[in-house]
Coordinates of N, CA and C and ligand atoms in Angstrom, one line a residue:
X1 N -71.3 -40.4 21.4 CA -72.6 -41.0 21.8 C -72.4 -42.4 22.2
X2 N -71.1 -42.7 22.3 CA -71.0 -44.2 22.5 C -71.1 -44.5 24.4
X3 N -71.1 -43.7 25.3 CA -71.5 -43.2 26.7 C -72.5 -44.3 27.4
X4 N -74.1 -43.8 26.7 CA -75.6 -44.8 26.8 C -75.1 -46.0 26.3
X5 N -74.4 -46.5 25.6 CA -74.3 -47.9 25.3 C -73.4 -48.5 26.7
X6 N -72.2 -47.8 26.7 CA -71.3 -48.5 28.4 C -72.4 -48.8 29.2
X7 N -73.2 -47.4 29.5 CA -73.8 -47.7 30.6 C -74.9 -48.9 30.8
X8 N -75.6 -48.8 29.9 CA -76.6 -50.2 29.5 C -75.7 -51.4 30.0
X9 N -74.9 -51.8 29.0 CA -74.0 -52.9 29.5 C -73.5 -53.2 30.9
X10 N -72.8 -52.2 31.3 CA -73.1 -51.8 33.0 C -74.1 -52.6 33.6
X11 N -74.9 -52.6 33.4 CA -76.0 -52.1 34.0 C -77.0 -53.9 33.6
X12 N -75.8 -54.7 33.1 CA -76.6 -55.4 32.7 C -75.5 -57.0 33.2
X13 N -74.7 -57.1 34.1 CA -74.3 -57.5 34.8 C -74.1 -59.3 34.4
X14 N -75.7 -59.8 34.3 CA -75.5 -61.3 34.2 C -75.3 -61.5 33.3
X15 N -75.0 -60.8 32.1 CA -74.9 -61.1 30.3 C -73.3 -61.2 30.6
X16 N -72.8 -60.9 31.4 CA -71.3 -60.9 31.7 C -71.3 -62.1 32.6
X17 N -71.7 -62.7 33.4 CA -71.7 -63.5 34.5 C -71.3 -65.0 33.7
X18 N -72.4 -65.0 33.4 CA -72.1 -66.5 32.4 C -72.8 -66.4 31.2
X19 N -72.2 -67.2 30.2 CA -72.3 -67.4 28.6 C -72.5 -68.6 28.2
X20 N -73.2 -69.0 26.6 CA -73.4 -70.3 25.9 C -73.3 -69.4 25.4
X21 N -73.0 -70.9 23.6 CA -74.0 -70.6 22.5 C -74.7 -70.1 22.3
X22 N -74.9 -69.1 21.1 CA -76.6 -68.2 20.7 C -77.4 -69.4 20.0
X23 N -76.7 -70.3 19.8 CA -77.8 -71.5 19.5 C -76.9 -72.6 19.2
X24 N -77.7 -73.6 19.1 CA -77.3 -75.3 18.9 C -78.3 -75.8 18.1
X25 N -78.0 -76.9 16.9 CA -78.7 -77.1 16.5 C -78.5 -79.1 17.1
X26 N -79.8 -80.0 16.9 CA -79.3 -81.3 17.1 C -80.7 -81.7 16.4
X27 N -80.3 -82.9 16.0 CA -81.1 -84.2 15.3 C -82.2 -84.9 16.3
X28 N -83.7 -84.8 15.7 CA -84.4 -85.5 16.4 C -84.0 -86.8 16.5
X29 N -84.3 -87.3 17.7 CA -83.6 -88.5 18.1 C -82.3 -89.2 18.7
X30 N -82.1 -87.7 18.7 CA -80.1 -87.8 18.9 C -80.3 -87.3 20.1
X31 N -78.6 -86.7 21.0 CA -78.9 -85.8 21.9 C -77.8 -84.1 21.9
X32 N -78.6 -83.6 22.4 CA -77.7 -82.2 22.3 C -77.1 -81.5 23.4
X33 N -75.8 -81.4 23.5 CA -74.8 -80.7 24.8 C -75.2 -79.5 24.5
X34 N -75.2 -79.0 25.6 CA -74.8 -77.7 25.7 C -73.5 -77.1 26.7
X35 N -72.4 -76.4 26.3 CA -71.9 -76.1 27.7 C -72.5 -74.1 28.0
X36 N -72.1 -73.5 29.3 CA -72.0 -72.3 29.5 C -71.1 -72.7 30.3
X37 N -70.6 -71.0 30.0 CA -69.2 -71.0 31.0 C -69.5 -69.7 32.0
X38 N -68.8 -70.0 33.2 CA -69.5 -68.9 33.8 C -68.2 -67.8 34.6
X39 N -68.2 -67.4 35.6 CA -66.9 -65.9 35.7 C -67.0 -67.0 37.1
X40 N -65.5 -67.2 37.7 CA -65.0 -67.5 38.7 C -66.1 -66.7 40.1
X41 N -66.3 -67.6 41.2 CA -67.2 -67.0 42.2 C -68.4 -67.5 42.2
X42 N -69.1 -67.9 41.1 CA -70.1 -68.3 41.1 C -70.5 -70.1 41.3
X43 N -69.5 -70.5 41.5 CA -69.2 -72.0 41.7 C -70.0 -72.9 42.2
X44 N -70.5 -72.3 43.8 CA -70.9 -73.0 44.6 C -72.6 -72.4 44.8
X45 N -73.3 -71.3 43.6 CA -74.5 -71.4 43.4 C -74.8 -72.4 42.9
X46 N -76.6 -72.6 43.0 CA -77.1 -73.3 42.0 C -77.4 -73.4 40.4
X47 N -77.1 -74.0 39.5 CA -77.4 -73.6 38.2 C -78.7 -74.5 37.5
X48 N -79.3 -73.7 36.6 CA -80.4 -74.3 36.3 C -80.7 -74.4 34.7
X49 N -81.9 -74.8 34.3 CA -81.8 -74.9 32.6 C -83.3 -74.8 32.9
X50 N -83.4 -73.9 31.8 CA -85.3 -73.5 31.8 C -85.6 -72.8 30.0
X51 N -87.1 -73.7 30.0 CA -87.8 -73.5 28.8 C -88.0 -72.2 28.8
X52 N -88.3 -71.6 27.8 CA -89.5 -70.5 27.7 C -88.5 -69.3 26.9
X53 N -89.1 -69.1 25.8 CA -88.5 -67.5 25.3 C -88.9 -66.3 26.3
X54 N -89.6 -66.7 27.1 CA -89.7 -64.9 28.5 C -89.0 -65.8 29.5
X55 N -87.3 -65.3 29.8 CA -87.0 -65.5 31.1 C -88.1 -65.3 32.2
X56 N -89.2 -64.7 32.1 CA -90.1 -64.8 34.3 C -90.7 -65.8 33.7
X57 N -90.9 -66.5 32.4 CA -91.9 -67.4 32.6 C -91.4 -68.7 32.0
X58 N -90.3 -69.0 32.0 CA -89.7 -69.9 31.7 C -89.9 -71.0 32.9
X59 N -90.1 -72.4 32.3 CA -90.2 -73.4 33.3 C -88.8 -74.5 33.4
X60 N -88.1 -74.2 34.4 CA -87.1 -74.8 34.6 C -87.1 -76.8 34.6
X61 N -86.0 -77.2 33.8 CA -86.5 -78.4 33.5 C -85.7 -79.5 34.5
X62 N -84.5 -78.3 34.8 CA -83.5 -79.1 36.0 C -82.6 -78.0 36.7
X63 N -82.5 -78.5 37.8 CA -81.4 -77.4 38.5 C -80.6 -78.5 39.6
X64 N -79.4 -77.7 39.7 CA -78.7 -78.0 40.8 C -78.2 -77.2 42.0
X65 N -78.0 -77.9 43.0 CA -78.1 -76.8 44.3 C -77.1 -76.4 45.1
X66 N -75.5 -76.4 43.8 CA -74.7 -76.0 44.4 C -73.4 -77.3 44.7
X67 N -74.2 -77.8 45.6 CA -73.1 -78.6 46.0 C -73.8 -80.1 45.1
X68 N -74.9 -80.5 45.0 CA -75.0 -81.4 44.0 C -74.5 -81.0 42.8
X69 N -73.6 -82.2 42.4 CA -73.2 -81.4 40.7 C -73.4 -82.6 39.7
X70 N -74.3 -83.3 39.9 CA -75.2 -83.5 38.5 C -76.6 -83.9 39.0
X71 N -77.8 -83.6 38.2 CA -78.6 -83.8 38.3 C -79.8 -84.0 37.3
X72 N -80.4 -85.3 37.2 CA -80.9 -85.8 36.0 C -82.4 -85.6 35.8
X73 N -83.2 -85.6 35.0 CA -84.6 -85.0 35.0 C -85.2 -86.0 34.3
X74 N -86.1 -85.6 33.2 CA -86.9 -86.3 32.4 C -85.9 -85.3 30.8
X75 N -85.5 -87.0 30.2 CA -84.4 -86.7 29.1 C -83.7 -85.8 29.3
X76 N -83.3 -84.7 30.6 CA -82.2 -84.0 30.1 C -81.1 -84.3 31.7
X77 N -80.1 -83.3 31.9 CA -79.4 -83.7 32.7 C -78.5 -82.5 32.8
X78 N -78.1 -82.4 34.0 CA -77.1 -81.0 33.9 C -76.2 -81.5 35.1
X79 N -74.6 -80.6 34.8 CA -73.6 -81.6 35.3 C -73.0 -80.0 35.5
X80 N -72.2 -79.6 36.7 CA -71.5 -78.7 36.7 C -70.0 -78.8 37.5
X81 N -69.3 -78.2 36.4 CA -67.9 -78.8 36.9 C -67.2 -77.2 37.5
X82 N -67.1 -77.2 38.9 CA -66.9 -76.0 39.6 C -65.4 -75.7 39.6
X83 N -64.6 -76.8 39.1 CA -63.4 -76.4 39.0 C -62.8 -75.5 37.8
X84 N -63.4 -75.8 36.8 CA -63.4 -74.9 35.5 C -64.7 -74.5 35.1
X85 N -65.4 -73.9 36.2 CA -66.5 -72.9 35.9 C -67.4 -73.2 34.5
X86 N -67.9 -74.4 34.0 CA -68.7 -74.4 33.2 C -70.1 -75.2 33.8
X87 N -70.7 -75.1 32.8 CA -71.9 -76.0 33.2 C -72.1 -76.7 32.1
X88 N -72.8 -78.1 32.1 CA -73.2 -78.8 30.7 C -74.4 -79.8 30.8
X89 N -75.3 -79.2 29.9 CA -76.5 -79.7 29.8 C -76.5 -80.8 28.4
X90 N -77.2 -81.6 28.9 CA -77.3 -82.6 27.9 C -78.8 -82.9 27.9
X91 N -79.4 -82.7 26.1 CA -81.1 -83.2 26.6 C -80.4 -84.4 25.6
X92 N -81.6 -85.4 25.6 CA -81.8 -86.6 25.2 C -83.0 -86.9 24.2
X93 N -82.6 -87.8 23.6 CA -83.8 -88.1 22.6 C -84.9 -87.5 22.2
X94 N -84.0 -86.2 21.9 CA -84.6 -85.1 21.7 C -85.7 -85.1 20.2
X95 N -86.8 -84.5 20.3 CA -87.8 -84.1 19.3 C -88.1 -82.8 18.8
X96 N -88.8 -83.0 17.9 CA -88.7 -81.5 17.1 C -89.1 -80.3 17.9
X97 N -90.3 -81.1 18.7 CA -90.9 -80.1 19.1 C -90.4 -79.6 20.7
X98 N -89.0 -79.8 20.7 CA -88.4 -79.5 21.4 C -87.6 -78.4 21.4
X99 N -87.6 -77.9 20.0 CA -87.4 -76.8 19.4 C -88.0 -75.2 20.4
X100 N -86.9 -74.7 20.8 CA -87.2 -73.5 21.5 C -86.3 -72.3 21.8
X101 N -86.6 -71.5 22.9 CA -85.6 -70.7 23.5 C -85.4 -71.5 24.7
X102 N -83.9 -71.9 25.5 CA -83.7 -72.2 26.6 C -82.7 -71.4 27.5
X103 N -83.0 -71.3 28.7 CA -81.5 -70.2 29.4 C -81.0 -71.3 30.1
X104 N -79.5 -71.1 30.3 CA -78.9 -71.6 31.4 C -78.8 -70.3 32.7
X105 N -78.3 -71.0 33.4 CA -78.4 -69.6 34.8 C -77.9 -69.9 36.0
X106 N -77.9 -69.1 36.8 CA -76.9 -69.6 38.0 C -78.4 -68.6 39.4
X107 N -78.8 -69.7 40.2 CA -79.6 -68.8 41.2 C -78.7 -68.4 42.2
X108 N -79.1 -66.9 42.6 CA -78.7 -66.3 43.7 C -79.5 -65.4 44.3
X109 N -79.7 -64.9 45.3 CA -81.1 -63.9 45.9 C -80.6 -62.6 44.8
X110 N -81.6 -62.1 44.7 CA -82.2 -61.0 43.9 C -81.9 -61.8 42.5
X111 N -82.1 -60.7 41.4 CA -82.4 -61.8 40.1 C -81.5 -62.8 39.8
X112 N -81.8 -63.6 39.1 CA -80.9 -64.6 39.2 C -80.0 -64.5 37.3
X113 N -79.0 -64.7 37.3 CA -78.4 -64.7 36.0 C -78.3 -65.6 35.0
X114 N -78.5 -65.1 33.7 CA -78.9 -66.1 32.8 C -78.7 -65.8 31.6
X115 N -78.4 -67.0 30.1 CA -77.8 -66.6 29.2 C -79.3 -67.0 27.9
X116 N -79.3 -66.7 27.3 CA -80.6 -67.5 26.5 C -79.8 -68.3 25.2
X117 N -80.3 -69.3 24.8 CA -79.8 -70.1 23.6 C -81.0 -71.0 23.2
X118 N -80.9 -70.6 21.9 CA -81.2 -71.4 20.7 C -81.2 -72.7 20.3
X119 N -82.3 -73.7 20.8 CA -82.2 -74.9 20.3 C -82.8 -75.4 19.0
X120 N -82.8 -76.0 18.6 CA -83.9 -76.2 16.9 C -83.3 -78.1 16.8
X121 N -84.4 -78.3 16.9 CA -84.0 -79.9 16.1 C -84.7 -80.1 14.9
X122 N -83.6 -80.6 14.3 CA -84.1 -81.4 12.9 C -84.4 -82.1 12.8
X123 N -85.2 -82.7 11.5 CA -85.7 -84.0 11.4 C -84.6 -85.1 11.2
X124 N -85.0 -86.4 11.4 CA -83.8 -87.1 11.3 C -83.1 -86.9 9.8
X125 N -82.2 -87.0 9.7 CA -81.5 -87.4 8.2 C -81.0 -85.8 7.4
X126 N -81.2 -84.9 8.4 CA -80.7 -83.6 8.0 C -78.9 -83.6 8.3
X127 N -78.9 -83.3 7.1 CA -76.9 -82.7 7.4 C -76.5 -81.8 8.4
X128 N -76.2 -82.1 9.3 CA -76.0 -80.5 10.2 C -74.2 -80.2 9.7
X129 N -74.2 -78.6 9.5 CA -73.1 -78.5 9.5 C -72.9 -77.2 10.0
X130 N -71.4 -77.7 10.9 CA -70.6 -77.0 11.9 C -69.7 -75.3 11.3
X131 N -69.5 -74.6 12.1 CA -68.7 -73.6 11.4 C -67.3 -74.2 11.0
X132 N -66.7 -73.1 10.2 CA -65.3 -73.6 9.5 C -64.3 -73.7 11.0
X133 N -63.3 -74.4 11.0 CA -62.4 -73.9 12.0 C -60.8 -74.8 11.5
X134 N -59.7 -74.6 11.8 CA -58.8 -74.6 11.4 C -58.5 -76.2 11.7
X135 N -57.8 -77.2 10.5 CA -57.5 -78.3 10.7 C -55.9 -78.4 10.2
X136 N -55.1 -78.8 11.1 CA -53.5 -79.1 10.8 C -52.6 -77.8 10.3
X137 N -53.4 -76.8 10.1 CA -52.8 -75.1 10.1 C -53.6 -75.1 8.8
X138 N -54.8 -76.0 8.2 CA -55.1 -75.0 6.7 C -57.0 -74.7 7.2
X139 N -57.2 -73.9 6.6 CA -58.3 -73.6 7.1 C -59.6 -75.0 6.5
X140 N -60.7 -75.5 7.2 CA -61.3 -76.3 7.0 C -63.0 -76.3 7.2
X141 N -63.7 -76.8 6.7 CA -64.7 -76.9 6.9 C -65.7 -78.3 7.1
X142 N -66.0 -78.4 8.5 CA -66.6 -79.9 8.9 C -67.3 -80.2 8.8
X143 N -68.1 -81.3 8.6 CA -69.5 -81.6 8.4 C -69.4 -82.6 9.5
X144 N -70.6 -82.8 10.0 CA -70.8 -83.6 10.9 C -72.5 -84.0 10.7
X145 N -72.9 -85.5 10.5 CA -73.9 -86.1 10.8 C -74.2 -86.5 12.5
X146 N -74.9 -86.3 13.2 CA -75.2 -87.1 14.1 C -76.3 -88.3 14.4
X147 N -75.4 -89.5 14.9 CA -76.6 -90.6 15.2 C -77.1 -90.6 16.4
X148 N -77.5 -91.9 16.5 CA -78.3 -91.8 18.0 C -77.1 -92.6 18.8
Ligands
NAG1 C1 -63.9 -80.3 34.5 O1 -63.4 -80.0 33.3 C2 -62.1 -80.2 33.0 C3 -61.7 -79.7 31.7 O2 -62.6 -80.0 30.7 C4 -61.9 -81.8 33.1 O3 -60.5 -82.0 32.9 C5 -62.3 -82.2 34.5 O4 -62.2 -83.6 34.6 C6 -63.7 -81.8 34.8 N1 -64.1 -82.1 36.2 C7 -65.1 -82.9 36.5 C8 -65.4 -83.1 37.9 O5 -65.9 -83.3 35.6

C-alpha cells in the first residue's frame, strides 16, 4: 500500500523544489532570519515571502524579480544568493502579533512553488532555546537569548 503515497509526493513537485524551517521562533523586538534553500535551476526566478496560513490568499510582503537580489519592504527584507541557491529573509523589529504562517516561494507561470513556515514571537525576556547539536565531538545543548 505504500504505491498512493509515491504517487501523491510525485505529484506534489514544489514541496521538493524549495525548503525552510517548519518554524522559527524570535523575540519581540529583535529580528528573525529565515533561510530556504532551493534545487539548482531555479536561480534566476523570482522569489517571494507571503503572509497568510492559505497559500491563494496569502499577501506577499516582498519579492524579488530575479535578477534584483535584494529587496527591502516595510521591516522585512529578502536577499537571494543564486550562487548557492538559498534565499534569506530577514523581518525586523518584529512584534507578537506578527506571529503567523509565512511561505517562501519562487514565481514561475503556472503555480508558483512554495514552502510554509512557522513564525511565533515571544514576548521580550523569553529564553528561546535551540535544538541540541554537537559541540567539540560531545553532544550539547544551546541556549541562546536574543537582543535587539
Ligand atoms: C552566498 O552564500 C555563500 C555561502 O554562504 C557565501 O559565501 C557567499 O558570499 C554568498 N553570496 C552572496 C552574493 O551573498
Amino acid at each position: 500500500m505504500q504505491l498512493p503515497l509515491v504517487l501523491l509526493l510525485l505529484s506534489l513537485p514544489g514541496c521538493l523544489s524549495i525548503q525552510g524551517p517548519e518554524s522559527v521562533r524570535g523575540l519581540e523586538g529583535g529580528s528573525v532570519t529565515v533561510r530556504c534553500d532551493y534545487k539548482p535551476r531555479w536561480e534566476t526566478y523570482g522569489k517571494w515571502w507571503c503572509r497568510g496560513a492559505y497559500w491563494e490568499l496569502c499577501r506577499t510582503l516582498v519579492r524579488t524579480t530575479g535578477s534584483q537580489l535584494e529587496v527591502k519592504g516595510d521591516r522585512v527584507s529578502i536577499g537571494d544568493n543564486q550562487s548557492h541557491h538559498f534565499l534569506t529573509v530577514t523581518m525586523e523589529k518584529v512584534r507578537q502579533d506578527d506571529t503567523d504562517t509565512y511561505w517562501c516561494g519562487i514565481s514561475k507561470s503556472g503555480p508558483d512553488l512554495g514552502a510554509p513556515i512557522r513564525v511565533t514571537i515571544e514576548p521580550e525576556g523569553t529564553l528561546l532555546t535551540t535544538a541540541c547539536y554537537p559541540t567539540n565531538g560531545r553532544a550539547g545543548v544551546s541556549s541562546v537569548s536574543y537582543s535587539r
